[in-house]
mmCIF file of C-alpha atoms in Angstrom:
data_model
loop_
_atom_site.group_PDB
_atom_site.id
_atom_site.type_symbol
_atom_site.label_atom_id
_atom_site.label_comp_id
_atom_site.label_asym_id
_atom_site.label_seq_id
_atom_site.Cartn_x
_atom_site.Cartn_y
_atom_site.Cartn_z
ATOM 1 C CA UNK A 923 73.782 -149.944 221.061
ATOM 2 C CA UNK A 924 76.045 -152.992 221.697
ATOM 3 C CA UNK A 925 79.471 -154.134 221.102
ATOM 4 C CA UNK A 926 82.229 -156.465 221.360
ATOM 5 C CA UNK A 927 84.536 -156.558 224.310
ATOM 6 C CA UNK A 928 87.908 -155.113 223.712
ATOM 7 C CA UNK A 929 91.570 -156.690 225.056
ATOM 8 C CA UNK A 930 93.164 -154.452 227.489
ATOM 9 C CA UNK A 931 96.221 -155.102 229.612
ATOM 10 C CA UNK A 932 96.302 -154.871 232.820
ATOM 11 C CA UNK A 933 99.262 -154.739 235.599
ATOM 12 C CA UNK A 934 97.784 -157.435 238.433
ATOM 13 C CA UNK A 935 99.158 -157.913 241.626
ATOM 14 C CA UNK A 936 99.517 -161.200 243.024
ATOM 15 C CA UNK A 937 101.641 -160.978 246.182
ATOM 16 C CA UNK A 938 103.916 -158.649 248.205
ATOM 17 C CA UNK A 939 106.306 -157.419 244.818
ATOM 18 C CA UNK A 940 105.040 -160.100 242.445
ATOM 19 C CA UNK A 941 103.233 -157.471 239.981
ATOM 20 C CA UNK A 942 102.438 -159.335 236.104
ATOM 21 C CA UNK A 943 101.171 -157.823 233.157
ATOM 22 C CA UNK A 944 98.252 -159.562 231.881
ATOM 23 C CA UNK A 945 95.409 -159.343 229.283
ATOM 24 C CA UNK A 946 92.268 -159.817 229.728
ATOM 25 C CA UNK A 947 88.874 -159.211 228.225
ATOM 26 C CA UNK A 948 87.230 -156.112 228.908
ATOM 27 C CA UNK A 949 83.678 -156.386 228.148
ATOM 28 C CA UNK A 950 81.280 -153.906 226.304
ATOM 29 C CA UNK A 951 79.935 -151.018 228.748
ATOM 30 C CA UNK A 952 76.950 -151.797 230.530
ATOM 31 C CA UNK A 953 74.073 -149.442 230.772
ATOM 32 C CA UNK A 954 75.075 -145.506 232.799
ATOM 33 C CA UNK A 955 78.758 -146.907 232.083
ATOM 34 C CA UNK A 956 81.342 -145.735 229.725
ATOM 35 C CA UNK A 957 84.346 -146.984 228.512
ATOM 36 C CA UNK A 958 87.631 -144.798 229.300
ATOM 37 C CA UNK A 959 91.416 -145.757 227.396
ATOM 38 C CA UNK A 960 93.313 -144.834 230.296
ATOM 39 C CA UNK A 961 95.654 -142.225 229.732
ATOM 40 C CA UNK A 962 97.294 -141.125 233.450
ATOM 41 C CA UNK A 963 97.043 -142.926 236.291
ATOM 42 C CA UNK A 964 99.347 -141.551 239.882
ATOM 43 C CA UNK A 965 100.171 -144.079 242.329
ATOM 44 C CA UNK A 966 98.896 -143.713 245.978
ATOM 45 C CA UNK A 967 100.526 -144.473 248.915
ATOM 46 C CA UNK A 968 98.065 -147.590 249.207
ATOM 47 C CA UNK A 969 99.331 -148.997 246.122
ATOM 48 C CA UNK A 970 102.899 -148.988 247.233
ATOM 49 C CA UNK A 971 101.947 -150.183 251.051
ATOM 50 C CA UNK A 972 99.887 -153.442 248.524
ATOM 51 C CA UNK A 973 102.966 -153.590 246.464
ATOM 52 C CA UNK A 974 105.302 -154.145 248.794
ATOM 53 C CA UNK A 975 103.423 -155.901 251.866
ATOM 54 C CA UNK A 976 100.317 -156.940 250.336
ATOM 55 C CA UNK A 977 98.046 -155.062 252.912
ATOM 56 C CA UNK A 978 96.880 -151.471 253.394
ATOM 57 C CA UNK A 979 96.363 -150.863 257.294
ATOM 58 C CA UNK A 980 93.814 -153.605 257.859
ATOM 59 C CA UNK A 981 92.671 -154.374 254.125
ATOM 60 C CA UNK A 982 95.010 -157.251 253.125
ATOM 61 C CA UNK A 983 95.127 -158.575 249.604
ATOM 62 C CA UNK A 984 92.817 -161.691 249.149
ATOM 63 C CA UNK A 985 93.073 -162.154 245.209
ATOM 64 C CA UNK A 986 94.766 -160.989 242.488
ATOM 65 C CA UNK A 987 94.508 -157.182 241.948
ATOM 66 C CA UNK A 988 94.546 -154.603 239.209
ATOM 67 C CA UNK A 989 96.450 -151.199 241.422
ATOM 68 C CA UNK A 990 95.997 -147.581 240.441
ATOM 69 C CA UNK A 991 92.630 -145.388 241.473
ATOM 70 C CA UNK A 992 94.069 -141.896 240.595
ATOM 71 C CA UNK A 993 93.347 -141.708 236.906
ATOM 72 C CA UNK A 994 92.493 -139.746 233.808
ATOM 73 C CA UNK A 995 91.459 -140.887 230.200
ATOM 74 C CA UNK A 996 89.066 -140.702 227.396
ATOM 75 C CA UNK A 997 85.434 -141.888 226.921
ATOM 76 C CA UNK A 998 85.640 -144.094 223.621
ATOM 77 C CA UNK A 999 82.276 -146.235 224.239
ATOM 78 C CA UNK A 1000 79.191 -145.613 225.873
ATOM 79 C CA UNK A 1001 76.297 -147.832 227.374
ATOM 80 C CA UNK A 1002 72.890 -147.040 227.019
ATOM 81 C CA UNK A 1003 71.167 -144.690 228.615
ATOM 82 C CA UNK A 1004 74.183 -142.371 228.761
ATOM 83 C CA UNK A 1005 73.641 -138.739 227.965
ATOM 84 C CA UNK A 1006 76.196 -136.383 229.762
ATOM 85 C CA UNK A 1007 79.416 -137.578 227.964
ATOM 86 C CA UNK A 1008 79.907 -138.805 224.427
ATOM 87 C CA UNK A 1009 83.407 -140.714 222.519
ATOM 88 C CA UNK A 1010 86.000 -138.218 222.890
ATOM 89 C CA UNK A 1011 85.391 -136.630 226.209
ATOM 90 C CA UNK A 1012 88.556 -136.703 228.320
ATOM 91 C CA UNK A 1013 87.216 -137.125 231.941
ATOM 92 C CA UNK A 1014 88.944 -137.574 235.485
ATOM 93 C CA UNK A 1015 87.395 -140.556 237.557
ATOM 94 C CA UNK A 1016 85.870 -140.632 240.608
ATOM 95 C CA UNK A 1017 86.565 -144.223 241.741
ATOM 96 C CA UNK A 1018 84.485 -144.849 245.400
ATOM 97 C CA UNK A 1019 81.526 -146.650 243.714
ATOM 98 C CA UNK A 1020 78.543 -146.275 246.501
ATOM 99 C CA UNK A 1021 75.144 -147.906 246.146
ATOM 100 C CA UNK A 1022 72.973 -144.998 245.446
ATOM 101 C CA UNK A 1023 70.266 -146.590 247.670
ATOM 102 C CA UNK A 1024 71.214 -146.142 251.285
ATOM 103 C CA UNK A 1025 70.226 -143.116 253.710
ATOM 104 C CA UNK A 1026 73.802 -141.409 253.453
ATOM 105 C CA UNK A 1027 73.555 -142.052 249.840
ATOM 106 C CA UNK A 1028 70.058 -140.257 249.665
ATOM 107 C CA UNK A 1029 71.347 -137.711 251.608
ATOM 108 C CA UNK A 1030 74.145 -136.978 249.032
ATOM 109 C CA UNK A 1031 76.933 -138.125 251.539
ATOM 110 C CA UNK A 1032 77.671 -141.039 249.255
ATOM 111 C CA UNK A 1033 81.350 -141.074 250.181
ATOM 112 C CA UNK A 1034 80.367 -142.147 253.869
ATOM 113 C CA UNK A 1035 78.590 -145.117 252.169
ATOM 114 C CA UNK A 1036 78.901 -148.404 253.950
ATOM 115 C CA UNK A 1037 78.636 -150.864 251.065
ATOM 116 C CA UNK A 1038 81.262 -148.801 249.187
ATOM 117 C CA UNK A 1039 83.478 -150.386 246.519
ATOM 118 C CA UNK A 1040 86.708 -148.221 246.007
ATOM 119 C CA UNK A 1041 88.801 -149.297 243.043
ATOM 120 C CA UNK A 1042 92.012 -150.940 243.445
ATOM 121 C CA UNK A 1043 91.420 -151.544 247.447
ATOM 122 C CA UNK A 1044 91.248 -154.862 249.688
ATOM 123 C CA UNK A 1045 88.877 -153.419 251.788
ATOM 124 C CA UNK A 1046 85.770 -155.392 250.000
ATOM 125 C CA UNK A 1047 85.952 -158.725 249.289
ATOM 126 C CA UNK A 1048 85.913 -159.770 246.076
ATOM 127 C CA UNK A 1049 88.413 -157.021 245.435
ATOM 128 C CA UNK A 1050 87.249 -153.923 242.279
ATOM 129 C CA UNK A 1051 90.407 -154.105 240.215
ATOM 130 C CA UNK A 1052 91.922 -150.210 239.940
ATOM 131 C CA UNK A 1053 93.106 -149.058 236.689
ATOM 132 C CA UNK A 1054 96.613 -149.500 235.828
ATOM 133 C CA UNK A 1055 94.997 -151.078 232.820
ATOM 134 C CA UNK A 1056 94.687 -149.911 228.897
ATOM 135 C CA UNK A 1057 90.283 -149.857 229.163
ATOM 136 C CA UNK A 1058 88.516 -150.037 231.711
ATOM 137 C CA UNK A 1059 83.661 -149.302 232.299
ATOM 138 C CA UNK A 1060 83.102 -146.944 234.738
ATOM 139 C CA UNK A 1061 80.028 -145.420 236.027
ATOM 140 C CA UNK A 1062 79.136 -142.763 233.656
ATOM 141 C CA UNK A 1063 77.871 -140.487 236.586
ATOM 142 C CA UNK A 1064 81.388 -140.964 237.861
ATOM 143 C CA UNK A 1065 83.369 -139.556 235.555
ATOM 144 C CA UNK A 1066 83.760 -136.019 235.393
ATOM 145 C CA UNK A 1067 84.655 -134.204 232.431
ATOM 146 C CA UNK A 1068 87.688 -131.776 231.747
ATOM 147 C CA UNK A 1069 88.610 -129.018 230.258
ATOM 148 C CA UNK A 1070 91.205 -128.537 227.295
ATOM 149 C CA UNK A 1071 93.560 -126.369 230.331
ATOM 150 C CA UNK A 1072 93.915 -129.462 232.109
ATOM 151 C CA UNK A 1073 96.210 -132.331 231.084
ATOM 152 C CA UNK A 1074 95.705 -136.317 231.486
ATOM 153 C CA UNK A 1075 98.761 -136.063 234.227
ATOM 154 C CA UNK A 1076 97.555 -132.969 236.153
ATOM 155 C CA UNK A 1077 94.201 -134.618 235.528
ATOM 156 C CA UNK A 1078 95.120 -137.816 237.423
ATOM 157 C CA UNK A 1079 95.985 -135.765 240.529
ATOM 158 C CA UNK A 1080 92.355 -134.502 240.458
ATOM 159 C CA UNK A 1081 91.421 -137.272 243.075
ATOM 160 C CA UNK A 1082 93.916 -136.420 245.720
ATOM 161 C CA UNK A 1083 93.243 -133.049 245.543
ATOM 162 C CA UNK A 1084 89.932 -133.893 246.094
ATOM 163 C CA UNK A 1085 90.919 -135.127 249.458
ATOM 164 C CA UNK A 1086 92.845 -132.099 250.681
ATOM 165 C CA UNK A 1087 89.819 -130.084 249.618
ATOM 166 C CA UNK A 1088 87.556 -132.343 251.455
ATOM 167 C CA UNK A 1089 90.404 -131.719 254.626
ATOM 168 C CA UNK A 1090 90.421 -128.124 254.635
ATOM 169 C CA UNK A 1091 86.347 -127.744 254.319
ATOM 170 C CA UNK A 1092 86.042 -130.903 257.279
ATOM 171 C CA UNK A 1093 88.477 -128.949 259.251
ATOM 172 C CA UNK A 1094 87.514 -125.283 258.351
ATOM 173 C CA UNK A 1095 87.610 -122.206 260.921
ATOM 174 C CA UNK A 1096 85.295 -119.654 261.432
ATOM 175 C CA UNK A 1097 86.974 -116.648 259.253
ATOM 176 C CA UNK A 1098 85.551 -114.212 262.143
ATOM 177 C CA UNK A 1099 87.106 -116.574 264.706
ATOM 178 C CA UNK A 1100 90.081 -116.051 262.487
ATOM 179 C CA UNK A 1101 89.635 -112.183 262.299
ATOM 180 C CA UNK A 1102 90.194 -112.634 266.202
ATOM 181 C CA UNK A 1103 93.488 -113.733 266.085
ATOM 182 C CA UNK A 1104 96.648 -112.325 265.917
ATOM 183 C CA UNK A 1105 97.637 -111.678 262.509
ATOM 184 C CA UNK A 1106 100.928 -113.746 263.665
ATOM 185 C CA UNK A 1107 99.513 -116.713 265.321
ATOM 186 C CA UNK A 1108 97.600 -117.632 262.302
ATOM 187 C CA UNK A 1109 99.462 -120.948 261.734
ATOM 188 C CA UNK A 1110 99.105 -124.873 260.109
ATOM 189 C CA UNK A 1111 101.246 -127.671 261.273
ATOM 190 C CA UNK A 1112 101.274 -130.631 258.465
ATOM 191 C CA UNK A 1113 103.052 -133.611 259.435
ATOM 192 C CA UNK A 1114 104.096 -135.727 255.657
ATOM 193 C CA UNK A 1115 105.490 -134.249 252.941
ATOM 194 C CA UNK A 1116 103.962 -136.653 250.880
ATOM 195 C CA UNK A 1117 101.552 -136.212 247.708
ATOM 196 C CA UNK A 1118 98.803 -135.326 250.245
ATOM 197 C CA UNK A 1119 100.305 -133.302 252.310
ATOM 198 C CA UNK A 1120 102.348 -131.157 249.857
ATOM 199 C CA UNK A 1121 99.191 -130.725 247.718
ATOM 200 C CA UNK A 1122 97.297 -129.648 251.228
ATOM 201 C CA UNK A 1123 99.286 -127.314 251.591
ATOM 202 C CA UNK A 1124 99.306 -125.918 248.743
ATOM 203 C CA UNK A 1125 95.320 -125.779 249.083
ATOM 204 C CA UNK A 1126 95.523 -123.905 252.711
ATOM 205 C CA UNK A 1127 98.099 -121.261 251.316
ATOM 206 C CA UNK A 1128 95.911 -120.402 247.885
ATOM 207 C CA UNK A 1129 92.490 -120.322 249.895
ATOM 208 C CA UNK A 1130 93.507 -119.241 253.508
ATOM 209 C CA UNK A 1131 95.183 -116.210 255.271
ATOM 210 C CA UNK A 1132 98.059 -118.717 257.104
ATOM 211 C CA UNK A 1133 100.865 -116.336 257.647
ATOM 212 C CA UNK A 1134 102.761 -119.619 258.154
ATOM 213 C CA UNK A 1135 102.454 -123.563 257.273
ATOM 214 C CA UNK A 1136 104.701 -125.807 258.176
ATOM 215 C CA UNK A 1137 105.329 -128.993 256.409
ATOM 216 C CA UNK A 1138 107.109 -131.534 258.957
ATOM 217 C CA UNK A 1139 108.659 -134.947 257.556
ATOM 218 C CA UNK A 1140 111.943 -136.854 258.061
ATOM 219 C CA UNK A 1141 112.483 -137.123 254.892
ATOM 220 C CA UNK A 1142 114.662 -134.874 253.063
ATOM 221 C CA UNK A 1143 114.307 -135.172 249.530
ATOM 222 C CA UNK A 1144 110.614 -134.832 250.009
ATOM 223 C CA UNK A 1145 111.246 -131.617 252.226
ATOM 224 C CA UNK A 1146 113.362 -130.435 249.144
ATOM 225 C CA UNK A 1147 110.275 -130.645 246.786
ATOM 226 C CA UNK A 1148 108.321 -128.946 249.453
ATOM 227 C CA UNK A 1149 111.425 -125.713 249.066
ATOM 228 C CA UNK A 1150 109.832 -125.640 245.481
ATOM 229 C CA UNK A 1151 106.294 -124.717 245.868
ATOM 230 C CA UNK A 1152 105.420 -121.317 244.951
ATOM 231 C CA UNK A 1153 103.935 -119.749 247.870
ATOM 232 C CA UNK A 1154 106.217 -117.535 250.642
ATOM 233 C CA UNK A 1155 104.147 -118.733 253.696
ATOM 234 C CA UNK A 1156 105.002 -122.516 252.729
ATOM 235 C CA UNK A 1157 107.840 -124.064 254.838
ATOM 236 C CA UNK A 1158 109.371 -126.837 255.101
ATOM 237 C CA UNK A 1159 110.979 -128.369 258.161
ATOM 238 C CA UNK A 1160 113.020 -131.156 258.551
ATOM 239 C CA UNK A 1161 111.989 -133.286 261.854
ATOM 240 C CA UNK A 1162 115.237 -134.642 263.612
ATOM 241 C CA UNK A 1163 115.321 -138.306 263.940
ATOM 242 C CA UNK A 1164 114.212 -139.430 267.622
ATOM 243 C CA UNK A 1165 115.442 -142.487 269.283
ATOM 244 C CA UNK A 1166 111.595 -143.860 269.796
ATOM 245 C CA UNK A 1167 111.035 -145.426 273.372
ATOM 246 C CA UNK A 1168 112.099 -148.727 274.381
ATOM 247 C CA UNK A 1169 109.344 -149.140 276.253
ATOM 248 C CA UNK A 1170 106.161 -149.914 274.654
ATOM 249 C CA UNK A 1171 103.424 -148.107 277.075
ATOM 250 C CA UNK A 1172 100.977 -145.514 276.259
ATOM 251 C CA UNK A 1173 102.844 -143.455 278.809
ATOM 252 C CA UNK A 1174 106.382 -143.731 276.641
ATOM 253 C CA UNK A 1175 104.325 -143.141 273.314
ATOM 254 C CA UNK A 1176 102.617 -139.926 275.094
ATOM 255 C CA UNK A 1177 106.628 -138.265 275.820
ATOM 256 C CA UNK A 1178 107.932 -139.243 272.533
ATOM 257 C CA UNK A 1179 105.218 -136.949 270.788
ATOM 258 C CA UNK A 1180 105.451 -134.382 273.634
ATOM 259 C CA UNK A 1181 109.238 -134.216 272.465
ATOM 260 C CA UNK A 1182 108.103 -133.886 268.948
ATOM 261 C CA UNK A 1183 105.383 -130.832 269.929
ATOM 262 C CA UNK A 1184 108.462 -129.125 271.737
ATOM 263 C CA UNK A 1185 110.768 -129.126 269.026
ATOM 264 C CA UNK A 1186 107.934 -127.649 266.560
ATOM 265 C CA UNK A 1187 106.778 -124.927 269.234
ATOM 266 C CA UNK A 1188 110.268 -123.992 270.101
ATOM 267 C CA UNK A 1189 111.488 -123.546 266.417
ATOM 268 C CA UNK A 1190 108.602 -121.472 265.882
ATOM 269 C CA UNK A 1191 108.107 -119.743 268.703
ATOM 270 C CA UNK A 1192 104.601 -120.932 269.362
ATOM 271 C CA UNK A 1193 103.678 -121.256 273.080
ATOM 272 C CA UNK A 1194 100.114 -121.625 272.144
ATOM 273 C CA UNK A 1195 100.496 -124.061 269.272
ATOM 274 C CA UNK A 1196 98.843 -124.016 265.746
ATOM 275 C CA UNK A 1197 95.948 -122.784 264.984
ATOM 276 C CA UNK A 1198 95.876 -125.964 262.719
ATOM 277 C CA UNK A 1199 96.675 -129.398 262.291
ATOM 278 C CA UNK A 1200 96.883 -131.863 260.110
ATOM 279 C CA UNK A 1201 98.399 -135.903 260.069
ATOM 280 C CA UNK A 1202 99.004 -136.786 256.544
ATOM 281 C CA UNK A 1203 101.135 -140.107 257.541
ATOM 282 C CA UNK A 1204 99.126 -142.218 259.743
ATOM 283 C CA UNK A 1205 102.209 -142.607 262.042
ATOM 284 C CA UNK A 1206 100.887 -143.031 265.491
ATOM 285 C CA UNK A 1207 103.377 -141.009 267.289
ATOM 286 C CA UNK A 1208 102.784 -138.050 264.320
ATOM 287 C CA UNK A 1209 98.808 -138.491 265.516
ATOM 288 C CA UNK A 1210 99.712 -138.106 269.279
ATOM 289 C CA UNK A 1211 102.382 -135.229 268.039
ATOM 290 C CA UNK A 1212 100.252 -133.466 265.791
ATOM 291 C CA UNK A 1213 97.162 -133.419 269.452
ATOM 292 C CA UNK A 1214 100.295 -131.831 271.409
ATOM 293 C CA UNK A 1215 100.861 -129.152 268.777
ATOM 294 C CA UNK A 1216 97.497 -128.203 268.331
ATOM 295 C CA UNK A 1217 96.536 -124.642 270.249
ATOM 296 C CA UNK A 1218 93.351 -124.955 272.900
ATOM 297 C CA UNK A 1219 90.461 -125.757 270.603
ATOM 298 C CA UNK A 1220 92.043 -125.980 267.228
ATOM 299 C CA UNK A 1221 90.920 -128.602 264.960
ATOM 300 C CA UNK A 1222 93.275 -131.384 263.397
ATOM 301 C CA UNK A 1223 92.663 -133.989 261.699
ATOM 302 C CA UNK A 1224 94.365 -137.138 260.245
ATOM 303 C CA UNK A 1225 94.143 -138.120 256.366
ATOM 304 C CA UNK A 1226 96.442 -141.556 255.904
ATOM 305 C CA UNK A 1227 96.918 -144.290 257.914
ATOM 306 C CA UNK A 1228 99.734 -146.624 258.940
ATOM 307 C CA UNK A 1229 100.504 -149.984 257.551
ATOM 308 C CA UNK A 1230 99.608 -151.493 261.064
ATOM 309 C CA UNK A 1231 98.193 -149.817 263.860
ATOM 310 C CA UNK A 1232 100.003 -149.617 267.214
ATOM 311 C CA UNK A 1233 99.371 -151.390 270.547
ATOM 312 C CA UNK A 1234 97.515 -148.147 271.929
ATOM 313 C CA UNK A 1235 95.674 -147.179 269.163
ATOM 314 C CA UNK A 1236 92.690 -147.682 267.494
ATOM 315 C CA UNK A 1237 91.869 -149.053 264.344
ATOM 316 C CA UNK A 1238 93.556 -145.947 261.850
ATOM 317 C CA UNK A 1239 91.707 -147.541 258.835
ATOM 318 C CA UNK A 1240 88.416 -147.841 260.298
ATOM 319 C CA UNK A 1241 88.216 -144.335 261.944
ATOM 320 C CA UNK A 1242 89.374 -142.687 258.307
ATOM 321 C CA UNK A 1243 86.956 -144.799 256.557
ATOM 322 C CA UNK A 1244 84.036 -143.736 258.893
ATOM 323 C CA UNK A 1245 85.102 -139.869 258.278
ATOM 324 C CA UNK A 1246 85.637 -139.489 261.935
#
């Protein structure tokens, strides 16, 4: 069956702040795809970093482009040869479109696919518009259907909980390695108290035995949020503002996140370090910080990237993208 396309505005970005609403045409689903009415969709961190400077770490902004990849809505068309989902189905999208044809794709590690398209980022050229948009096709195999518990907001958050899920099981101890520990030294260090990092923790505290999990940011009111989440073992602490070093050497860069380590081991009394870690802010000096807090062959990991990468650093955007 075949139809008409449908108008659907969309919010397009067409420079650093210069965000329009426009309409355009959406056309009728093509075969495997559906069409969703968007009901929910979160921002990211990457949409504000394209908002406001028109670049993501190294994906800049070539053309116009539709933001918004964290998203929730309902099915109201399908294409042919669709069979799991029908009109009506309320379903949370997955938006990393791989090509299904490669050896990591075979292998069922699409997400590690190198032609991936990812909606709403710069990192391909011609750009997939996101969808901060009224309709939008989607793969049908991509959409994932929810139950009536779950709401279109909640739903929307599905995708960067995805992430933190994907962090804990990437980073994930041995539970008799654990078993070895003492009961008190069982620790996790998050720098950000962003939307990653706060859900992140949440995920460690419901599914791990952390007897504590420390949430480190600068930022207060996001600290304050992290005071509200309903787990004991959760806390939040409040990193003092540094003067960074005037010198720009890897050296200088190495003290600063010593200083940082120190402050965290000595507030809680953790010689060793934590068992551990996690960067959730792409900050270079939170990367070096989060190595120096990490206890003698604990893993960490980092899960955002900076706007630009530092002199001493390698490229942030093209380790996270390689899963590395």
């Amino acid at each position: 069956m075949t139809g008409s396309s449908r108008p659907s505005r969309a919010l397009v970005l067409h420079g650093p702040e210069d965000l329009r609403l426009e309409t355009r045409e959406t056309p009728y689903p093509a075969a495997g795809e559906v069409q969703i009415a968007i009901r929910a969709t979160g921002l990211c961190g990457s949409d504000l970093h394209y908002f406001y400077q028109g670049r993501n770490g190294d994906f800049v902004v070539r053309a116009p482009l539709c933001l918004g990849h964290e998203s929730a809505g309902t099915v109201t068309a399908l294409g042919a040869d669709v069979t799991t989902l029908q009109a009506g189905d309320r379903v949370a999208l997955e938006v990393g479109i791989p090509c299904r044809k490669c050896t990591l794709c075979l292998q069922d590690r699409y997400n590690l696919c190198s032609s991936m398209r990812f909606r709403s980022s710069a990192a391909v050229f011609p750009h997939l518009d996101g969808t901060l948009m009224d309709i939008t096709n989607h793969p049908a195999m991509l959409c994932h259907k929810l139950p009536p518990t779950i709401s279109d907001v909640q739903a929307a958050l599905i995708e960067p909980l995805a992430v933190c899920i994907h962090a804990v099981n990437r980073s994930k101890l041995d539970i008799s390695a654990i078993a070895q520990i003492p009961q008190r030294d069982v620790t996790a260090l998050i720098f950000g108290a962003g939307a990653i990092g706060l859900l992140l923790a949440c995920v460690l505290a419901a599914s791990q035995p952390f007897t504590a999990i420390v949430v480190a940011d600068i930022n207060t009111k996001r600290l304050q949020i992290a005071s509200t989440l309903p787990y004991t073992n959760i806390t939040p602490h409040h990193l003092l503002a540094k003067q960074a070093p005037s010198s720009c050497t890897p050296e200088a860069d190495d003290d600063y996140a010593k200083s940082i380590a120190a402050e965290l081991a000595a507030k809680f009394t953790l010689p060793h370090g934590f068992t551990r870690v996690y960067d959730c802010t792409g900050s270079p000096s939170c990367i070096r910080a989060a190595i120096h807090a990490s206890s003698p062959g604990a893993p960490w990991s980092s899960w955002a990237w900076a706007v630009r990468a530092s002199p001493h650093s390698r490229s942030p955007s093209l380790r996270c993208g390689r899963s590395i």
